[in-house]
Amino acid sequence: MILSAMAILVFQAAEPTTSETASERLRLAAPEAASFPNTTLRGYVVQATSPRAIRAEMNRMRPSANGRSHDATTTWRYSFRLTSSNGRCDPATAEVDHTISIILPDLQNRDRLRRQDKQAWDRYFAALQSHEVNHARIAQLGAQQYQSAMRSAPNCETGRTAGAEVAAAVSAASVEYDRRTEHGRREGAVFPN
């Protein structure tokens, strides 16, 4: 008999109006995010063609969570399954799955920017993508730790508690990463400069 149980952690739960999947333009601009395992890349449309107008539009359109908005977000969910043996739940059978969603600005008119503005955008966007992929790495590592914690528990109740503790630690690590990097600003995710 398979017991079906779900444990879900969502970091930065509120999301902007975005496309369900990234445009081809965004996938090409953000290949590391687009190819990260278990990850869906999504974008919010930015159509402006000058640095100030791009910033203003991003400030209006960007994702928000917990009352604060950011140029990009990474969210994740963990779920687990347990199998019972002889009528008893067996934590050693824990299987943890995870899904990740990265939302980035999708600049529609990049080719219409002046050369120096295009270069500034490209530097910013590369840093922003890298920052969000680092959040995805934190979440991915957390999924592995979640499964290990559940499997090493003496019983399923303790395993669920251990998994929840890992999920909380993953969320705290992501928050700390944002604090240390000022949401990527210290890594170059600033536009316009």
Coordinates of C-alpha atoms in Angstrom, one line a residue:
M1 CA 0.0 0.0 0.0
I2 CA 1.3 3.4 -0.9
L3 CA 0.6 6.3 1.5
S4 CA 0.3 9.5 -0.4
A5 CA 1.5 12.5 1.6
M6 CA 2.4 16.0 0.4
A7 CA 4.7 18.4 2.1
I8 CA 4.9 21.7 0.2
L9 CA 7.2 24.6 0.7
V10 CA 6.7 27.7 -1.4
F11 CA 9.2 30.5 -1.1
Q12 CA 8.0 33.9 -2.3
A13 CA 4.5 32.6 -3.0
A14 CA 3.0 35.6 -4.7
E15 CA 3.7 35.8 -8.4
P16 CA 3.2 38.5 -11.0
T17 CA 1.2 38.1 -14.1
T18 CA 3.5 36.0 -16.2
S19 CA 3.4 33.7 -19.1
E20 CA 3.0 30.0 -18.2
T21 CA 6.3 29.3 -20.0
A22 CA 9.2 31.4 -21.2
S23 CA 9.3 32.9 -24.6
E24 CA 12.0 31.6 -27.0
R25 CA 13.7 34.9 -26.6
L26 CA 13.9 34.5 -22.8
R27 CA 15.0 30.9 -23.0
L28 CA 17.9 32.0 -25.3
A29 CA 18.7 34.9 -23.0
A30 CA 18.7 32.7 -19.9
P31 CA 20.0 29.3 -20.9
E32 CA 21.3 28.3 -17.5
A33 CA 17.9 29.0 -15.9
A34 CA 16.0 27.4 -18.8
S35 CA 18.0 24.2 -18.5
F36 CA 18.2 23.9 -14.7
P37 CA 16.7 20.5 -13.7
N38 CA 13.1 20.4 -12.5
T39 CA 12.7 24.0 -13.4
T40 CA 10.2 26.0 -15.3
L41 CA 11.4 29.4 -16.6
R42 CA 8.7 32.1 -16.9
G43 CA 8.9 35.7 -17.8
Y44 CA 7.1 39.0 -17.3
V45 CA 7.0 41.2 -20.3
V46 CA 9.0 44.4 -20.4
Q47 CA 8.6 46.5 -23.6
A48 CA 10.4 49.8 -22.9
T49 CA 13.4 50.9 -24.9
S50 CA 15.4 53.2 -22.6
P51 CA 17.1 52.4 -19.3
R52 CA 14.8 54.7 -17.2
A53 CA 11.7 53.4 -18.9
I54 CA 12.8 49.8 -18.6
R55 CA 13.4 50.3 -14.8
A56 CA 10.0 52.0 -14.4
E57 CA 8.2 49.3 -16.3
M58 CA 10.0 46.5 -14.3
N59 CA 9.1 48.3 -11.1
R60 CA 5.4 48.1 -12.1
M61 CA 5.5 44.5 -13.4
R62 CA 8.0 42.6 -11.3
P63 CA 7.1 39.8 -9.0
S64 CA 6.2 40.6 -5.4
A65 CA 6.1 38.4 -2.3
N66 CA 5.4 39.3 1.3
G67 CA 4.7 42.9 0.4
R68 CA 8.1 43.4 -1.4
S69 CA 8.8 43.2 -5.1
H70 CA 12.0 42.1 -6.8
D71 CA 13.2 42.0 -10.4
A72 CA 13.1 38.2 -10.4
T73 CA 12.0 35.4 -8.1
T74 CA 12.7 31.7 -7.6
T75 CA 10.0 29.5 -6.0
W76 CA 10.0 25.8 -5.2
R77 CA 7.8 23.1 -3.9
Y78 CA 8.8 19.8 -2.3
S79 CA 6.5 16.8 -2.1
F80 CA 7.1 13.4 -0.7
R81 CA 5.7 9.9 -0.9
L82 CA 6.0 7.1 1.6
T83 CA 5.3 3.4 1.3
S84 CA 3.8 1.3 4.1
S85 CA 5.0 -2.2 4.8
N86 CA 2.9 -4.6 6.9
G87 CA 0.5 -1.8 7.7
R88 CA 3.3 0.4 9.0
C89 CA 4.7 3.5 7.3
D90 CA 8.4 3.0 6.4
P91 CA 10.4 6.2 6.3
A92 CA 13.2 4.5 4.5
T93 CA 11.0 4.5 1.4
A94 CA 10.6 8.3 1.3
E95 CA 10.8 9.8 -2.2
V96 CA 11.1 13.5 -2.3
D97 CA 10.3 15.4 -5.5
H98 CA 10.7 19.1 -6.2
T99 CA 9.7 21.7 -8.7
I100 CA 11.3 25.1 -9.2
S101 CA 10.0 28.1 -11.0
I102 CA 12.2 31.0 -12.0
I103 CA 10.6 34.3 -13.1
L104 CA 12.8 36.8 -14.9
P105 CA 12.1 40.0 -16.9
D106 CA 11.5 39.3 -20.6
L107 CA 12.8 42.4 -22.4
Q108 CA 10.9 42.4 -25.7
N109 CA 12.9 45.2 -27.4
R110 CA 16.5 44.5 -26.4
D111 CA 17.6 45.0 -30.0
R112 CA 16.3 48.5 -30.1
L113 CA 18.5 49.6 -27.2
R114 CA 21.6 51.8 -27.8
R115 CA 24.8 49.7 -27.8
Q116 CA 25.9 50.8 -24.3
D117 CA 22.4 50.3 -22.9
K118 CA 22.3 46.8 -24.4
Q119 CA 25.7 46.0 -22.9
A120 CA 24.5 47.3 -19.5
W121 CA 21.3 45.2 -19.8
D122 CA 23.2 42.1 -20.7
R123 CA 25.6 42.4 -17.7
Y124 CA 22.6 43.0 -15.4
F125 CA 20.6 40.2 -16.9
A126 CA 23.5 37.7 -16.6
A127 CA 24.0 38.6 -13.0
L128 CA 20.2 38.4 -12.3
Q129 CA 20.0 35.0 -14.0
S130 CA 23.0 33.7 -12.0
H131 CA 21.5 34.9 -8.8
E132 CA 18.2 33.2 -9.4
V133 CA 19.9 29.9 -10.4
N134 CA 21.8 30.1 -7.1
H135 CA 18.4 30.1 -5.4
A136 CA 17.5 27.1 -7.5
R137 CA 20.7 25.3 -6.4
I138 CA 19.8 26.0 -2.8
A139 CA 16.3 24.4 -3.4
Q140 CA 17.7 21.5 -5.3
L141 CA 20.3 20.7 -2.5
G142 CA 17.4 21.1 0.0
A143 CA 15.4 18.4 -1.8
Q144 CA 18.3 16.0 -1.4
Q145 CA 18.7 16.9 2.3
Y146 CA 14.9 16.5 2.8
Q147 CA 14.9 13.0 1.4
S148 CA 18.0 12.0 3.5
A149 CA 16.4 13.4 6.6
M150 CA 13.2 11.5 6.1
R151 CA 14.9 8.2 5.2
S152 CA 17.1 8.3 8.2
A153 CA 14.3 8.9 10.7
P154 CA 13.2 6.1 13.0
N155 CA 9.5 6.5 12.0
C156 CA 7.4 8.4 9.6
E157 CA 6.2 11.0 12.0
T158 CA 9.8 11.9 12.9
G159 CA 10.6 11.8 9.2
R160 CA 7.9 14.3 8.4
T161 CA 9.2 16.6 11.2
A162 CA 12.8 16.3 10.0
G163 CA 11.6 17.1 6.4
A164 CA 9.8 20.2 7.6
E165 CA 12.9 21.3 9.5
V166 CA 15.0 20.9 6.3
A167 CA 12.4 22.9 4.3
A168 CA 12.6 25.7 6.9
A169 CA 16.4 25.6 6.8
V170 CA 16.3 25.8 3.0
S171 CA 14.0 28.8 3.1
A172 CA 16.2 30.5 5.7
A173 CA 19.4 29.8 3.6
S174 CA 17.7 31.4 0.6
V175 CA 16.7 34.5 2.7
E176 CA 20.2 34.7 4.0
Y177 CA 21.6 34.5 0.5
D178 CA 19.4 37.4 -0.5
R179 CA 20.5 39.4 2.6
R180 CA 24.2 38.8 1.9
T181 CA 23.9 39.8 -1.8
E182 CA 21.2 42.4 -1.4
H183 CA 19.0 40.4 -3.7
G184 CA 21.8 40.1 -6.2
R185 CA 22.8 43.8 -6.2
R186 CA 26.3 42.9 -4.8
E187 CA 26.6 40.4 -7.7
G188 CA 25.9 43.0 -10.4
A189 CA 22.1 42.6 -10.8
V190 CA 21.6 46.4 -11.0
F191 CA 19.9 48.2 -13.9
P192 CA 20.4 50.9 -14.9
N193 CA 23.8 51.2 -13.3

